[in-house]
Coordinates of C-alpha atoms and ligand atoms in Angstrom, one line a residue:
M200 CA 157.0 55.5 -43.5
V201 CA 155.7 54.5 -46.9
N202 CA 157.6 54.6 -50.2
H203 CA 157.4 58.1 -51.4
R204 CA 157.6 56.8 -55.0
G205 CA 154.8 54.3 -54.3
S206 CA 151.0 54.3 -54.8
Q207 CA 150.1 54.9 -51.2
F208 CA 152.0 58.2 -51.1
A209 CA 150.8 59.1 -54.6
N210 CA 147.2 58.8 -53.4
L211 CA 148.0 60.9 -50.3
I212 CA 149.6 63.8 -52.1
K213 CA 147.1 63.8 -55.0
K214 CA 144.2 63.9 -52.6
A215 CA 145.8 66.6 -50.4
S216 CA 146.6 68.9 -53.3
E217 CA 143.0 68.5 -54.7
Q218 CA 141.5 69.3 -51.3
L219 CA 143.9 72.3 -50.8
K220 CA 142.5 73.9 -54.0
A221 CA 139.1 74.4 -52.3
F222 CA 140.8 76.1 -49.3
F223 CA 143.0 78.3 -51.6
Q224 CA 139.8 78.9 -53.6
T225 CA 141.7 78.2 -56.8
Q226 CA 141.4 76.1 -59.9
N227 CA 145.2 76.1 -60.3
Q228 CA 147.5 73.4 -59.0
V229 CA 148.6 73.6 -55.4
M230 CA 152.2 72.4 -54.9
I231 CA 153.3 70.9 -51.6
L232 CA 156.9 71.6 -50.7
S233 CA 158.8 70.0 -47.9
S234 CA 159.9 73.2 -46.1
S235 CA 158.5 75.6 -43.6
G236 CA 156.5 78.7 -44.8
T237 CA 159.7 80.7 -45.4
G238 CA 160.8 78.2 -48.1
G239 CA 157.4 78.8 -49.8
L240 CA 158.0 82.5 -49.8
E241 CA 161.5 82.0 -51.3
A242 CA 159.8 79.8 -54.0
A243 CA 157.3 82.6 -54.7
V244 CA 160.1 85.1 -55.4
V245 CA 162.6 83.0 -57.3
N246 CA 160.0 81.4 -59.6
T247 CA 158.6 84.7 -60.8
L248 CA 161.4 87.2 -60.8
S249 CA 164.8 87.9 -62.3
P250 CA 167.8 89.5 -60.6
G251 CA 167.4 93.3 -60.9
D252 CA 163.6 93.2 -61.1
K253 CA 161.9 95.9 -59.0
V254 CA 159.4 94.8 -56.3
L255 CA 157.3 96.7 -53.9
A256 CA 157.6 95.2 -50.5
V257 CA 154.6 96.1 -48.4
S258 CA 155.5 95.6 -44.7
I259 CA 153.4 96.0 -41.5
G260 CA 155.7 93.9 -39.3
S261 CA 158.5 91.4 -39.1
F262 CA 157.1 88.9 -41.6
G263 CA 156.6 91.7 -44.1
D264 CA 160.2 92.7 -43.6
R265 CA 161.3 89.1 -44.0
F266 CA 159.5 88.8 -47.4
G267 CA 161.3 91.9 -48.6
S268 CA 164.6 90.5 -47.3
I269 CA 164.1 87.3 -49.2
A270 CA 163.6 89.2 -52.5
E271 CA 166.6 91.4 -51.8
T272 CA 168.8 88.5 -51.0
C273 CA 167.7 86.8 -54.2
G274 CA 168.7 89.8 -56.2
A275 CA 165.5 91.9 -56.6
E276 CA 165.6 95.7 -56.3
V277 CA 163.3 96.2 -53.3
V278 CA 161.2 99.4 -53.0
P279 CA 159.9 99.3 -49.4
L280 CA 156.4 100.4 -48.4
A281 CA 156.6 100.1 -44.6
Y282 CA 154.0 101.0 -42.1
E283 CA 154.2 101.7 -38.4
W284 CA 153.7 98.4 -36.6
G285 CA 150.1 97.9 -35.4
Q286 CA 148.7 99.4 -38.6
A287 CA 147.4 97.8 -41.8
A288 CA 148.6 98.8 -45.3
D289 CA 146.5 101.3 -47.2
P290 CA 145.6 100.1 -50.8
A291 CA 145.7 103.8 -51.9
D292 CA 149.4 103.9 -51.0
V293 CA 150.1 100.8 -53.0
C294 CA 148.2 102.3 -55.9
Q295 CA 150.2 105.5 -55.7
A296 CA 153.6 103.6 -55.4
L297 CA 152.7 101.6 -58.6
A298 CA 151.6 104.6 -60.5
Q299 CA 154.8 106.4 -59.6
D300 CA 157.1 103.6 -60.7
P301 CA 156.0 101.6 -63.8
A302 CA 159.2 99.5 -63.5
I303 CA 157.8 97.7 -60.4
K304 CA 157.1 94.2 -61.6
A305 CA 155.6 92.6 -58.5
V306 CA 154.1 93.5 -55.1
L307 CA 154.9 91.4 -52.0
V308 CA 152.3 91.4 -49.3
T309 CA 151.6 89.6 -46.1
H310 CA 147.9 88.8 -45.6
N311 CA 148.0 88.3 -41.9
E312 CA 151.0 89.8 -40.1
T313 CA 151.5 87.4 -37.2
S314 CA 154.0 89.6 -35.4
T315 CA 151.5 92.4 -34.8
G316 CA 148.1 90.6 -35.1
I317 CA 146.9 92.7 -38.1
T318 CA 145.2 91.5 -41.2
N319 CA 145.8 93.6 -44.3
P320 CA 142.9 94.4 -46.6
L321 CA 144.2 92.0 -49.2
E322 CA 141.2 92.0 -51.5
E323 CA 141.5 95.8 -51.9
I324 CA 145.3 95.7 -52.3
A325 CA 145.0 93.0 -54.9
K326 CA 142.4 95.1 -56.8
V327 CA 144.8 98.0 -57.3
V328 CA 147.7 95.6 -58.2
R329 CA 145.5 94.0 -60.8
E330 CA 144.4 97.4 -62.2
A331 CA 148.1 98.4 -62.5
D332 CA 148.8 95.0 -64.1
R333 CA 151.6 93.8 -61.9
L334 CA 152.2 90.5 -60.1
I335 CA 151.0 90.1 -56.5
L336 CA 152.8 87.5 -54.3
V337 CA 151.0 86.8 -51.1
D338 CA 152.3 85.5 -47.7
G339 CA 149.2 83.7 -46.4
V340 CA 151.1 81.6 -43.8
S341 CA 148.9 82.6 -40.9
S342 CA 145.7 83.4 -42.7
L343 CA 144.9 80.6 -45.2
G344 CA 142.4 78.1 -44.0
A345 CA 141.2 80.4 -41.3
I346 CA 140.5 83.8 -42.8
P347 CA 138.8 84.3 -46.2
L348 CA 141.3 84.4 -49.0
D349 CA 140.0 84.0 -52.5
T350 CA 143.0 83.3 -54.7
D351 CA 141.3 83.2 -58.1
G352 CA 138.5 85.7 -57.3
W353 CA 141.0 88.3 -56.0
G354 CA 143.5 87.6 -58.8
L355 CA 146.4 86.6 -56.6
D356 CA 149.5 85.4 -58.5
V357 CA 151.4 83.3 -55.9
V358 CA 149.9 82.4 -52.5
V359 CA 151.9 80.6 -49.8
T360 CA 151.0 79.0 -46.5
G361 CA 152.6 76.6 -44.0
S362 CA 151.3 73.4 -42.4
Q363 CA 151.8 74.4 -38.8
K364 CA 149.2 77.2 -38.9
G365 CA 145.6 76.9 -39.8
W366 CA 146.1 73.4 -41.1
M367 CA 146.7 72.0 -37.6
V368 CA 149.6 69.7 -38.6
P369 CA 153.3 69.8 -37.6
P370 CA 155.7 72.3 -39.2
G371 CA 157.4 71.0 -42.3
L372 CA 155.2 71.6 -45.4
A373 CA 154.6 74.7 -47.4
F374 CA 151.6 74.9 -49.8
V375 CA 152.0 77.2 -52.9
T376 CA 149.7 78.0 -55.8
V377 CA 150.6 80.0 -58.9
S378 CA 148.2 81.8 -61.3
E379 CA 148.4 81.6 -65.1
R380 CA 150.0 85.0 -65.0
G381 CA 152.5 83.7 -62.4
W382 CA 153.4 80.7 -64.7
K383 CA 153.9 83.1 -67.6
A384 CA 156.3 85.1 -65.5
N385 CA 158.0 81.9 -64.5
E386 CA 158.9 81.2 -68.1
S387 CA 161.3 84.2 -68.2
A388 CA 162.2 84.3 -64.5
K389 CA 166.0 84.0 -64.1
M390 CA 166.5 83.9 -60.4
P391 CA 168.5 80.7 -59.5
R392 CA 166.3 77.9 -58.1
F393 CA 166.7 74.2 -57.7
Y394 CA 165.1 72.7 -54.6
F395 CA 162.2 75.2 -54.9
D396 CA 161.8 75.0 -58.7
L397 CA 158.0 75.1 -58.8
A398 CA 157.7 73.9 -62.4
R399 CA 159.4 70.7 -61.4
H400 CA 156.9 70.3 -58.5
R401 CA 154.0 71.1 -60.7
D402 CA 155.0 68.6 -63.3
M403 CA 155.4 65.8 -60.8
I404 CA 152.5 66.3 -58.5
S405 CA 150.0 65.1 -61.1
N406 CA 151.8 61.7 -60.9
G407 CA 151.6 61.8 -57.2
Q408 CA 155.3 62.6 -56.6
T409 CA 157.6 65.4 -55.6
P410 CA 161.0 66.0 -57.2
W411 CA 162.9 65.3 -53.9
T412 CA 162.2 63.1 -50.9
P413 CA 159.2 64.7 -49.1
T414 CA 158.5 64.9 -45.3
V415 CA 156.3 61.8 -45.7
S416 CA 155.1 61.6 -42.1
I417 CA 153.4 65.0 -42.1
F418 CA 151.2 64.0 -45.1
F419 CA 149.4 61.5 -42.8
G420 CA 148.5 64.3 -40.4
L421 CA 147.5 66.6 -43.3
D422 CA 145.2 63.9 -44.7
V423 CA 143.3 63.8 -41.4
A424 CA 143.3 67.6 -41.0
L425 CA 142.0 68.3 -44.5
D426 CA 139.2 65.8 -44.1
R427 CA 138.2 67.4 -40.9
M428 CA 138.3 70.9 -42.4
A429 CA 136.3 69.7 -45.4
E430 CA 133.7 68.3 -43.0
E431 CA 133.4 71.6 -41.1
G432 CA 133.4 73.6 -44.3
L433 CA 135.1 76.8 -45.3
E434 CA 132.4 79.2 -44.2
R435 CA 132.0 77.6 -40.8
I436 CA 135.8 77.6 -40.3
F437 CA 135.9 81.4 -41.1
A438 CA 132.9 82.1 -38.9
R439 CA 134.5 80.1 -36.0
H440 CA 137.7 82.1 -36.3
A441 CA 135.9 85.4 -36.4
R442 CA 133.7 84.5 -33.4
L443 CA 136.7 83.3 -31.3
S444 CA 138.8 86.3 -32.1
Q445 CA 136.0 88.6 -31.1
M446 CA 135.7 86.6 -27.8
V447 CA 139.5 87.1 -27.2
R448 CA 139.3 90.8 -27.9
D449 CA 136.3 91.3 -25.7
G450 CA 137.9 89.2 -23.0
V451 CA 141.2 91.1 -22.9
K452 CA 139.4 94.4 -23.0
A453 CA 137.3 93.3 -20.0
L454 CA 140.5 92.7 -18.2
G455 CA 141.4 96.4 -18.7
L456 CA 144.0 95.6 -21.3
E457 CA 144.6 97.3 -24.6
L458 CA 144.8 95.7 -28.0
Y459 CA 148.0 96.4 -30.0
A460 CA 145.9 96.9 -33.2
A461 CA 145.7 100.7 -34.0
D462 CA 142.3 100.1 -35.6
E463 CA 140.3 97.1 -34.4
R464 CA 138.7 96.6 -37.9
F465 CA 142.1 95.2 -39.0
A466 CA 142.6 93.0 -35.8
S467 CA 143.5 89.5 -36.9
A468 CA 141.1 86.6 -36.6
T469 CA 144.0 84.2 -36.0
V470 CA 146.2 85.9 -33.5
T471 CA 145.6 88.8 -31.0
A472 CA 148.4 91.1 -29.9
V473 CA 147.8 92.7 -26.5
K474 CA 149.8 95.5 -24.9
C475 CA 151.3 94.2 -21.7
P476 CA 150.6 96.4 -18.6
E477 CA 153.8 98.4 -18.0
E478 CA 154.3 97.1 -14.5
I479 CA 154.4 93.5 -15.7
K480 CA 157.2 91.8 -17.6
V481 CA 156.0 89.8 -20.6
A482 CA 158.6 87.0 -19.9
A483 CA 157.3 86.7 -16.3
L484 CA 153.7 86.5 -17.4
R485 CA 154.4 83.9 -20.1
S486 CA 156.5 81.8 -17.8
L487 CA 153.8 81.8 -15.0
L488 CA 151.1 81.0 -17.5
E489 CA 153.0 78.0 -18.9
K490 CA 154.1 76.6 -15.5
E491 CA 151.0 77.1 -13.5
Y492 CA 148.1 77.3 -16.0
D493 CA 149.4 75.1 -18.9
V494 CA 148.7 78.0 -21.2
I495 CA 151.3 79.1 -23.8
L496 CA 151.2 82.7 -25.1
A497 CA 153.7 84.2 -27.5
G498 CA 155.7 87.2 -26.7
G499 CA 156.4 90.1 -29.1
Q500 CA 159.0 89.9 -31.8
G501 CA 161.9 92.2 -32.3
K502 CA 161.2 95.7 -31.0
L503 CA 157.9 94.5 -29.4
S504 CA 159.6 91.7 -27.4
D505 CA 158.8 93.2 -23.9
K506 CA 155.8 95.3 -25.0
I507 CA 153.1 92.9 -26.2
F508 CA 152.0 89.3 -25.8
R509 CA 150.1 87.4 -28.4
I510 CA 147.3 84.9 -28.1
G511 CA 147.1 82.4 -31.0
H512 CA 143.6 81.2 -31.9
L513 CA 143.8 79.4 -35.2
G514 CA 143.2 75.9 -36.3
L515 CA 142.1 73.5 -33.6
V516 CA 140.4 75.9 -31.2
E517 CA 137.0 76.2 -29.7
E518 CA 135.2 78.4 -27.2
D519 CA 136.4 76.3 -24.2
D520 CA 140.1 76.9 -25.1
I521 CA 139.6 80.6 -25.2
S522 CA 137.6 80.7 -21.9
H523 CA 140.4 78.7 -20.3
A524 CA 143.1 81.0 -21.7
L525 CA 141.3 84.2 -20.6
T526 CA 140.7 82.8 -17.1
A527 CA 144.3 81.8 -16.9
L528 CA 145.4 85.2 -18.1
E529 CA 143.3 86.9 -15.4
G530 CA 144.8 84.6 -12.7
A531 CA 148.4 85.1 -13.8
L532 CA 148.0 88.9 -14.1
T533 CA 146.5 89.1 -10.6
Q534 CA 149.3 86.9 -9.2
L535 CA 151.8 89.4 -10.7
G536 CA 150.1 92.3 -9.0
Y537 CA 147.8 93.6 -11.7
T538 CA 144.4 94.9 -10.6
V539 CA 141.6 93.8 -12.9
P540 CA 139.1 96.7 -13.2
A541 CA 135.9 96.2 -11.1
Q542 CA 133.5 97.3 -13.8
R543 CA 133.1 94.3 -16.1
Ligands
PLP796 N1 154.9 84.6 -42.6 C1 154.1 84.7 -41.6 C2 152.9 85.6 -41.7 C3 154.3 83.8 -40.5 O1 153.5 83.9 -39.4 C4 155.4 83.0 -40.5 C5 155.6 82.1 -39.3 O2 155.1 82.3 -38.2 C6 156.2 82.9 -41.6 C7 156.0 83.8 -42.6 C8 157.4 82.0 -41.6 O3 157.0 80.7 -41.7 P1 157.9 79.6 -41.2 O4 158.3 79.9 -39.8 O5 157.0 78.4 -41.3 O6 159.1 79.5 -42.1

Protein backbone atom coordinates (compact mmCIF):
# COMPACT_ATOMS: atom_id res chain seq x y z
CA MET A 1 0.00 0.00 0.00
CA VAL A 2 0.95 3.65 -0.29
CA ASN A 3 0.22 6.34 2.25
CA HIS A 4 -3.31 7.53 1.57
CA ARG A 5 -2.33 10.99 2.81
CA GLY A 6 0.71 11.05 0.54
CA SER A 7 1.38 12.41 -2.93
CA GLN A 8 1.23 9.08 -4.77
CA PHE A 9 -2.33 8.44 -3.62
CA ALA A 10 -3.26 12.08 -4.19
CA ASN A 11 -2.17 11.74 -7.81
CA LEU A 12 -4.13 8.51 -8.21
CA ILE A 13 -7.43 9.82 -6.88
CA LYS A 14 -7.17 13.19 -8.64
CA LYS A 15 -6.47 11.51 -11.97
CA ALA A 16 -9.28 8.97 -11.49
CA SER A 17 -11.88 11.53 -10.51
CA GLU A 18 -10.95 13.70 -13.52
CA GLN A 19 -11.15 10.71 -15.87
CA LEU A 20 -14.48 9.63 -14.38
CA LYS A 21 -16.01 12.99 -15.33
CA ALA A 22 -15.71 12.04 -19.00
CA PHE A 23 -17.52 8.74 -18.43
CA PHE A 24 -20.24 10.35 -16.34
CA GLN A 25 -20.41 13.08 -19.01
CA THR A 26 -20.35 15.77 -16.36
CA GLN A 27 -18.43 18.92 -15.51
CA ASN A 28 -19.18 18.37 -11.83
CA GLN A 29 -16.94 16.67 -9.32
CA VAL A 30 -17.07 12.87 -9.14
CA MET A 31 -16.56 11.62 -5.59
CA ILE A 32 -15.01 8.21 -4.93
CA LEU A 33 -16.35 6.44 -1.84
CA SER A 34 -14.92 3.31 -0.30
CA SER A 35 -18.09 1.23 -0.35
CA SER A 36 -20.01 -0.92 -2.75
CA GLY A 37 -22.72 0.58 -4.97
CA THR A 38 -25.35 0.40 -2.22
CA GLY A 39 -23.33 2.84 -0.11
CA GLY A 40 -23.37 5.24 -3.06
CA LEU A 41 -27.16 4.93 -3.27
CA GLU A 42 -27.48 5.64 0.44
CA ALA A 43 -25.22 8.67 -0.06
CA ALA A 44 -27.51 9.91 -2.86
CA VAL A 45 -30.52 9.78 -0.54
CA VAL A 46 -29.09 11.14 2.71
CA ASN A 47 -27.24 14.01 1.06
CA THR A 48 -30.24 15.48 -0.75
CA LEU A 49 -33.28 14.72 1.43
CA SER A 50 -34.71 15.33 4.88
CA PRO A 51 -36.79 12.96 6.99
CA GLY A 52 -40.41 13.19 5.88
CA ASP A 53 -39.57 14.26 2.31
CA LYS A 54 -41.70 12.54 -0.28
CA VAL A 55 -39.93 10.57 -3.02
CA LEU A 56 -41.25 8.70 -6.03
CA ALA A 57 -39.48 5.33 -6.14
CA VAL A 58 -39.63 3.93 -9.65
CA SER A 59 -39.00 0.20 -9.54
CA ILE A 60 -38.82 -2.43 -12.26
CA GLY A 61 -37.01 -5.07 -10.19
CA SER A 62 -35.11 -5.87 -7.04
CA PHE A 63 -32.57 -3.03 -7.26
CA GLY A 64 -35.35 -0.50 -7.79
CA ASP A 65 -37.05 -1.92 -4.69
CA ARG A 66 -33.78 -1.61 -2.80
CA PHE A 67 -33.36 2.07 -3.71
CA GLY A 68 -36.87 2.72 -2.36
CA SER A 69 -36.09 0.75 0.82
CA ILE A 70 -32.96 2.82 1.43
CA ALA A 71 -35.02 6.02 1.21
CA GLU A 72 -37.69 4.60 3.49
CA THR A 73 -35.15 3.40 6.03
CA CYS A 74 -33.57 6.85 6.08
CA GLY A 75 -36.93 8.49 6.84
CA ALA A 76 -38.34 9.50 3.47
CA GLU A 77 -42.01 9.04 2.66
CA VAL A 78 -41.87 6.70 -0.30
CA VAL A 79 -44.48 6.77 -3.06
CA PRO A 80 -43.89 3.58 -5.07
CA LEU A 81 -44.23 3.40 -8.83
CA ALA A 82 -43.63 -0.30 -9.40
CA TYR A 83 -43.87 -2.25 -12.63
CA GLU A 84 -44.23 -5.89 -13.38
CA TRP A 85 -40.75 -7.42 -13.59
CA GLY A 86 -39.52 -7.69 -17.16
CA GLN A 87 -40.96 -4.30 -18.09
CA ALA A 88 -39.41 -0.85 -18.37
CA ALA A 89 -40.83 2.23 -16.64
CA ASP A 90 -43.03 4.53 -18.71
CA PRO A 91 -42.04 8.23 -18.56
CA ALA A 92 -45.74 9.17 -18.94
CA ASP A 93 -46.49 7.42 -15.61
CA VAL A 94 -43.70 9.35 -13.91
CA CYS A 95 -45.06 12.57 -15.40
CA GLN A 96 -48.54 11.78 -14.13
CA ALA A 97 -47.36 10.79 -10.64
CA LEU A 98 -45.44 14.07 -10.31
CA ALA A 99 -48.37 16.13 -11.61
CA GLN A 100 -50.69 14.44 -9.10
CA ASP A 101 -48.45 15.08 -6.13
CA PRO A 102 -46.58 18.39 -6.05
CA ALA A 103 -45.09 17.42 -2.66
CA ILE A 104 -42.84 14.79 -4.25
CA LYS A 105 -39.36 16.22 -3.99
CA ALA A 106 -37.27 13.61 -5.77
CA VAL A 107 -37.52 10.66 -8.12
CA LEU A 108 -35.40 7.55 -7.55
CA VAL A 109 -34.74 5.52 -10.65
CA THR A 110 -32.58 2.58 -11.68
CA HIS A 111 -31.03 3.07 -15.10
CA ASN A 112 -30.25 -0.57 -15.77
CA GLU A 113 -32.16 -3.10 -13.66
CA THR A 114 -29.66 -5.91 -13.27
CA SER A 115 -32.18 -8.33 -11.75
CA THR A 116 -34.38 -8.37 -14.85
CA GLY A 117 -31.99 -7.29 -17.63
CA ILE A 118 -33.98 -4.18 -18.53
CA THR A 119 -32.73 -0.66 -19.24
CA ASN A 120 -35.13 2.15 -18.41
CA PRO A 121 -35.60 5.03 -20.87
CA LEU A 122 -33.68 7.30 -18.53
CA GLU A 123 -33.32 10.27 -20.84
CA GLU A 124 -37.10 10.47 -21.31
CA ILE A 125 -37.77 9.93 -17.60
CA ALA A 126 -35.27 12.66 -16.73
CA LYS A 127 -36.98 15.01 -19.18
CA VAL A 128 -40.33 14.78 -17.39
CA VAL A 129 -38.65 15.09 -13.99
CA ARG A 130 -36.84 18.24 -15.17
CA GLU A 131 -40.07 19.68 -16.54
CA ALA A 132 -41.73 19.06 -13.16
CA ASP A 133 -38.71 20.64 -11.45
CA ARG A 134 -37.95 17.81 -9.01
CA LEU A 135 -34.69 16.06 -8.22
CA ILE A 136 -33.71 12.87 -10.01
CA LEU A 137 -31.40 10.39 -8.24
CA VAL A 138 -30.06 7.67 -10.50
CA ASP A 139 -28.74 4.19 -9.82
CA GLY A 140 -26.28 3.73 -12.67
CA VAL A 141 -24.48 0.83 -11.00
CA SER A 142 -24.74 -1.58 -13.93
CA SER A 143 -25.03 0.96 -16.75
CA LEU A 144 -22.40 3.66 -16.40
CA GLY A 145 -19.30 3.15 -18.46
CA ALA A 146 -21.12 0.67 -20.71
CA ILE A 147 -24.47 2.19 -21.75
CA PRO A 148 -24.91 5.87 -22.76
CA LEU A 149 -25.71 8.03 -19.73
CA ASP A 150 -25.30 11.78 -20.17
CA THR A 151 -25.38 13.20 -16.64
CA ASP A 152 -25.26 16.90 -17.53
CA GLY A 153 -27.07 16.67 -20.87
CA TRP A 154 -30.02 14.82 -19.34
CA GLY A 155 -30.05 16.95 -16.19
CA LEU A 156 -29.47 14.16 -13.66
CA ASP A 157 -28.96 15.32 -10.07
CA VAL A 158 -27.15 12.42 -8.42
CA VAL A 159 -25.67 9.50 -10.35
CA VAL A 160 -24.10 6.49 -8.66
CA THR A 161 -22.10 3.53 -9.91
CA GLY A 162 -19.89 0.78 -8.49
CA SER A 163 -16.36 -0.31 -9.36
CA GLN A 164 -17.12 -4.00 -9.97
CA LYS A 165 -19.40 -3.43 -12.95
CA GLY A 166 -18.47 -1.64 -16.18
CA TRP A 167 -15.26 -0.38 -14.60
CA MET A 168 -13.72 -3.86 -14.54
CA VAL A 169 -12.11 -3.55 -11.10
CA PRO A 170 -12.81 -5.39 -7.84
CA PRO A 171 -15.81 -4.41 -5.72
CA GLY A 172 -15.22 -1.76 -3.07
CA LEU A 173 -15.57 1.67 -4.66
CA ALA A 174 -18.66 3.71 -5.45
CA PHE A 175 -18.49 6.74 -7.74
CA VAL A 176 -21.00 9.53 -7.20
CA THR A 177 -21.63 12.86 -8.89
CA VAL A 178 -24.00 15.62 -7.80
CA SER A 179 -25.44 18.43 -9.92
CA GLU A 180 -25.64 22.09 -8.86
CA ARG A 181 -29.30 21.53 -8.00
CA GLY A 182 -28.25 18.50 -5.95
CA TRP A 183 -25.68 20.54 -4.00
CA LYS A 184 -28.32 23.22 -3.39
CA ALA A 185 -30.61 20.54 -1.95
CA ASN A 186 -27.68 19.27 0.09
CA GLU A 187 -27.49 22.59 1.95
CA SER A 188 -30.88 22.01 3.57
CA ALA A 189 -30.93 18.19 3.60
CA LYS A 190 -31.32 16.96 7.17
CA MET A 191 -31.00 13.19 6.93
CA PRO A 192 -28.22 11.96 9.25
CA ARG A 193 -24.94 11.25 7.48
CA PHE A 194 -21.35 10.91 8.49
CA TYR A 195 -19.34 8.31 6.57
CA PHE A 196 -21.28 9.17 3.40
CA ASP A 197 -21.29 12.95 3.85
CA LEU A 198 -20.64 13.94 0.24
CA ALA A 199 -19.74 17.56 1.03
CA ARG A 200 -16.77 16.28 3.07
CA HIS A 201 -15.73 14.04 0.18
CA ARG A 202 -16.10 16.90 -2.33
CA ASP A 203 -14.05 19.27 -0.22
CA MET A 204 -11.18 16.84 0.21
CA ILE A 205 -10.92 15.29 -3.24
CA SER A 206 -9.44 18.42 -4.80
CA ASN A 207 -6.50 17.93 -2.40
CA GLY A 208 -6.25 14.30 -3.41
CA GLN A 209 -7.66 12.88 -0.21
CA THR A 210 -10.76 11.26 1.21
CA PRO A 211 -12.16 12.02 4.67
CA TRP A 212 -11.64 8.43 5.84
CA THR A 213 -9.11 5.73 4.96
CA PRO A 214 -9.93 4.60 1.42
CA THR A 215 -9.64 1.09 -0.08
CA VAL A 216 -6.26 2.06 -1.54
CA SER A 217 -5.53 -1.17 -3.42
CA ILE A 218 -8.55 -0.84 -5.70
CA PHE A 219 -7.37 2.56 -6.92
CA PHE A 220 -4.39 0.92 -8.61
CA GLY A 221 -6.71 -1.29 -10.65
CA LEU A 222 -9.01 1.62 -11.37
CA ASP A 223 -6.10 3.62 -12.74
CA VAL A 224 -5.32 0.90 -15.27
CA ALA A 225 -8.98 0.37 -16.16
CA LEU A 226 -9.70 4.06 -16.75
CA ASP A 227 -6.65 4.43 -19.00
CA ARG A 228 -7.80 1.42 -20.95
CA MET A 229 -11.33 2.81 -21.23
CA ALA A 230 -10.03 6.23 -22.29
CA GLU A 231 -8.02 4.55 -25.02
CA GLU A 232 -11.01 2.64 -26.34
CA GLY A 233 -13.21 5.73 -26.09
CA LEU A 234 -16.76 6.19 -24.91
CA GLU A 235 -18.48 5.67 -28.24
CA ARG A 236 -16.59 2.49 -29.02
CA ILE A 237 -17.29 1.12 -25.56
CA PHE A 238 -21.02 1.76 -26.02
CA ALA A 239 -20.96 0.22 -29.50
CA ARG A 240 -19.15 -2.89 -28.24
CA HIS A 241 -21.71 -3.44 -25.50
CA ALA A 242 -24.59 -2.92 -27.94
CA ARG A 243 -23.03 -5.36 -30.43
CA LEU A 244 -22.25 -8.04 -27.86
CA SER A 245 -25.68 -7.84 -26.26
CA GLN A 246 -27.28 -8.30 -29.67
CA MET A 247 -25.03 -11.30 -30.20
CA VAL A 248 -26.19 -12.79 -26.89
CA ARG A 249 -29.88 -12.20 -27.67
CA ASP A 250 -29.56 -13.67 -31.16
CA GLY A 251 -27.62 -16.60 -29.75
CA VAL A 252 -30.09 -17.54 -27.03
CA LYS A 253 -33.04 -17.15 -29.41
CA ALA A 254 -31.29 -19.45 -31.88
CA LEU A 255 -31.16 -22.03 -29.08
CA GLY A 256 -34.96 -21.80 -28.90
CA LEU A 257 -34.89 -19.86 -25.63
CA GLU A 258 -37.00 -16.85 -24.74
CA LEU A 259 -35.74 -13.54 -23.44
CA TYR A 260 -37.21 -12.37 -20.13
CA ALA A 261 -37.57 -8.81 -21.45
CA ALA A 262 -41.21 -8.11 -22.28
CA ASP A 263 -40.10 -5.72 -25.05
CA GLU A 264 -36.70 -6.33 -26.60
CA ARG A 265 -36.21 -2.60 -27.22
CA PHE A 266 -35.54 -2.27 -23.48
CA ALA A 267 -33.30 -5.34 -23.20
CA SER A 268 -30.09 -4.41 -21.43
CA ALA A 269 -26.75 -4.06 -23.18
CA THR A 270 -24.92 -5.24 -20.04
CA VAL A 271 -26.90 -8.25 -18.81
CA THR A 272 -29.34 -10.55 -20.59
CA ALA A 273 -32.05 -12.37 -18.65
CA VAL A 274 -33.26 -15.59 -20.25
CA LYS A 275 -36.26 -17.75 -19.33
CA CYS A 276 -35.00 -21.18 -18.35
CA PRO A 277 -36.81 -24.06 -20.10
CA GLU A 278 -39.32 -25.50 -17.62
CA GLU A 279 -37.84 -28.99 -17.65
CA ILE A 280 -34.43 -27.68 -16.56
CA LYS A 281 -33.44 -26.46 -13.10
CA VAL A 282 -31.54 -23.18 -13.15
CA ALA A 283 -29.27 -24.37 -10.32
CA ALA A 284 -28.36 -27.57 -12.24
CA LEU A 285 -27.61 -25.61 -15.40
CA ARG A 286 -25.42 -23.10 -13.58
CA SER A 287 -23.54 -25.76 -11.69
CA LEU A 288 -22.86 -27.83 -14.84
CA LEU A 289 -21.69 -24.74 -16.72
CA GLU A 290 -19.32 -23.79 -13.95
CA LYS A 291 -17.89 -27.27 -13.37
CA GLU A 292 -17.53 -28.52 -16.91
CA TYR A 293 -17.38 -25.42 -19.08
CA ASP A 294 -15.78 -22.84 -16.79
CA VAL A 295 -18.63 -20.45 -17.50
CA ILE A 296 -20.43 -18.62 -14.72
CA LEU A 297 -23.97 -17.45 -15.25
CA ALA A 298 -26.14 -15.74 -12.65
CA GLY A 299 -29.48 -17.09 -11.53
CA GLY A 300 -32.60 -15.03 -11.02
CA GLN A 301 -33.14 -12.96 -7.90
CA GLY A 302 -36.02 -13.32 -5.44
CA LYS A 303 -39.16 -14.51 -7.16
CA LEU A 304 -37.20 -15.23 -10.35
CA SER A 305 -34.67 -17.52 -8.67
CA ASP A 306 -35.64 -20.71 -10.52
CA LYS A 307 -37.23 -19.06 -13.54
CA ILE A 308 -34.43 -17.20 -15.31
CA PHE A 309 -30.70 -17.18 -15.69
CA ARG A 310 -28.62 -14.14 -16.55
CA ILE A 311 -25.65 -13.68 -18.80
CA GLY A 312 -23.45 -10.76 -17.84
CA HIS A 313 -21.66 -8.97 -20.67
CA LEU A 314 -20.16 -5.77 -19.38
CA GLY A 315 -16.68 -4.47 -18.98
CA LEU A 316 -13.90 -6.70 -20.16
CA VAL A 317 -15.78 -8.78 -22.76
CA GLU A 318 -15.22 -9.48 -26.41
CA GLU A 319 -16.88 -11.57 -29.14
CA ASP A 320 -14.85 -14.66 -28.21
CA ASP A 321 -16.19 -14.62 -24.65
CA ILE A 322 -19.75 -14.52 -25.91
CA SER A 323 -19.19 -17.28 -28.49
CA HIS A 324 -17.63 -19.44 -25.79
CA ALA A 325 -20.53 -18.80 -23.38
CA LEU A 326 -23.16 -19.57 -26.03
CA THR A 327 -21.43 -22.77 -27.09
CA ALA A 328 -21.15 -23.81 -23.46
CA LEU A 329 -24.81 -23.00 -22.87
CA GLU A 330 -25.83 -25.18 -25.81
CA GLY A 331 -23.63 -28.03 -24.56
CA ALA A 332 -24.92 -27.87 -20.99
CA LEU A 333 -28.57 -27.60 -22.01
CA THR A 334 -28.18 -30.60 -24.29
CA GLN A 335 -26.50 -32.59 -21.52
CA LEU A 336 -29.48 -31.80 -19.30
CA GLY A 337 -31.91 -33.20 -21.88
CA TYR A 338 -32.97 -30.04 -23.71
CA THR A 339 -33.47 -30.33 -27.46
CA VAL A 340 -32.07 -27.44 -29.43
CA PRO A 341 -34.35 -26.64 -32.39
CA ALA A 342 -33.09 -27.95 -35.72
CA GLN A 343 -33.95 -24.80 -37.71
CA ARG A 344 -31.12 -22.36 -36.91
N1 LIG B 1 -28.00 -1.35 -8.24
C1 LIG B 1 -27.82 -2.17 -9.28
C2 LIG B 1 -28.53 -1.86 -10.55
C3 LIG B 1 -26.97 -3.27 -9.16
O1 LIG B 1 -26.78 -4.09 -10.19
C4 LIG B 1 -26.32 -3.50 -7.94
C5 LIG B 1 -25.45 -4.67 -7.77
O2 LIG B 1 -25.43 -5.58 -8.55
C6 LIG B 1 -26.55 -2.62 -6.89
C7 LIG B 1 -27.39 -1.55 -7.07
C8 LIG B 1 -25.91 -2.81 -5.58
O3 LIG B 1 -24.56 -2.62 -5.67
P1 LIG B 1 -23.55 -3.30 -4.64
O4 LIG B 1 -23.84 -4.76 -4.64
O5 LIG B 1 -22.24 -2.93 -5.26
O6 LIG B 1 -23.78 -2.68 -3.33
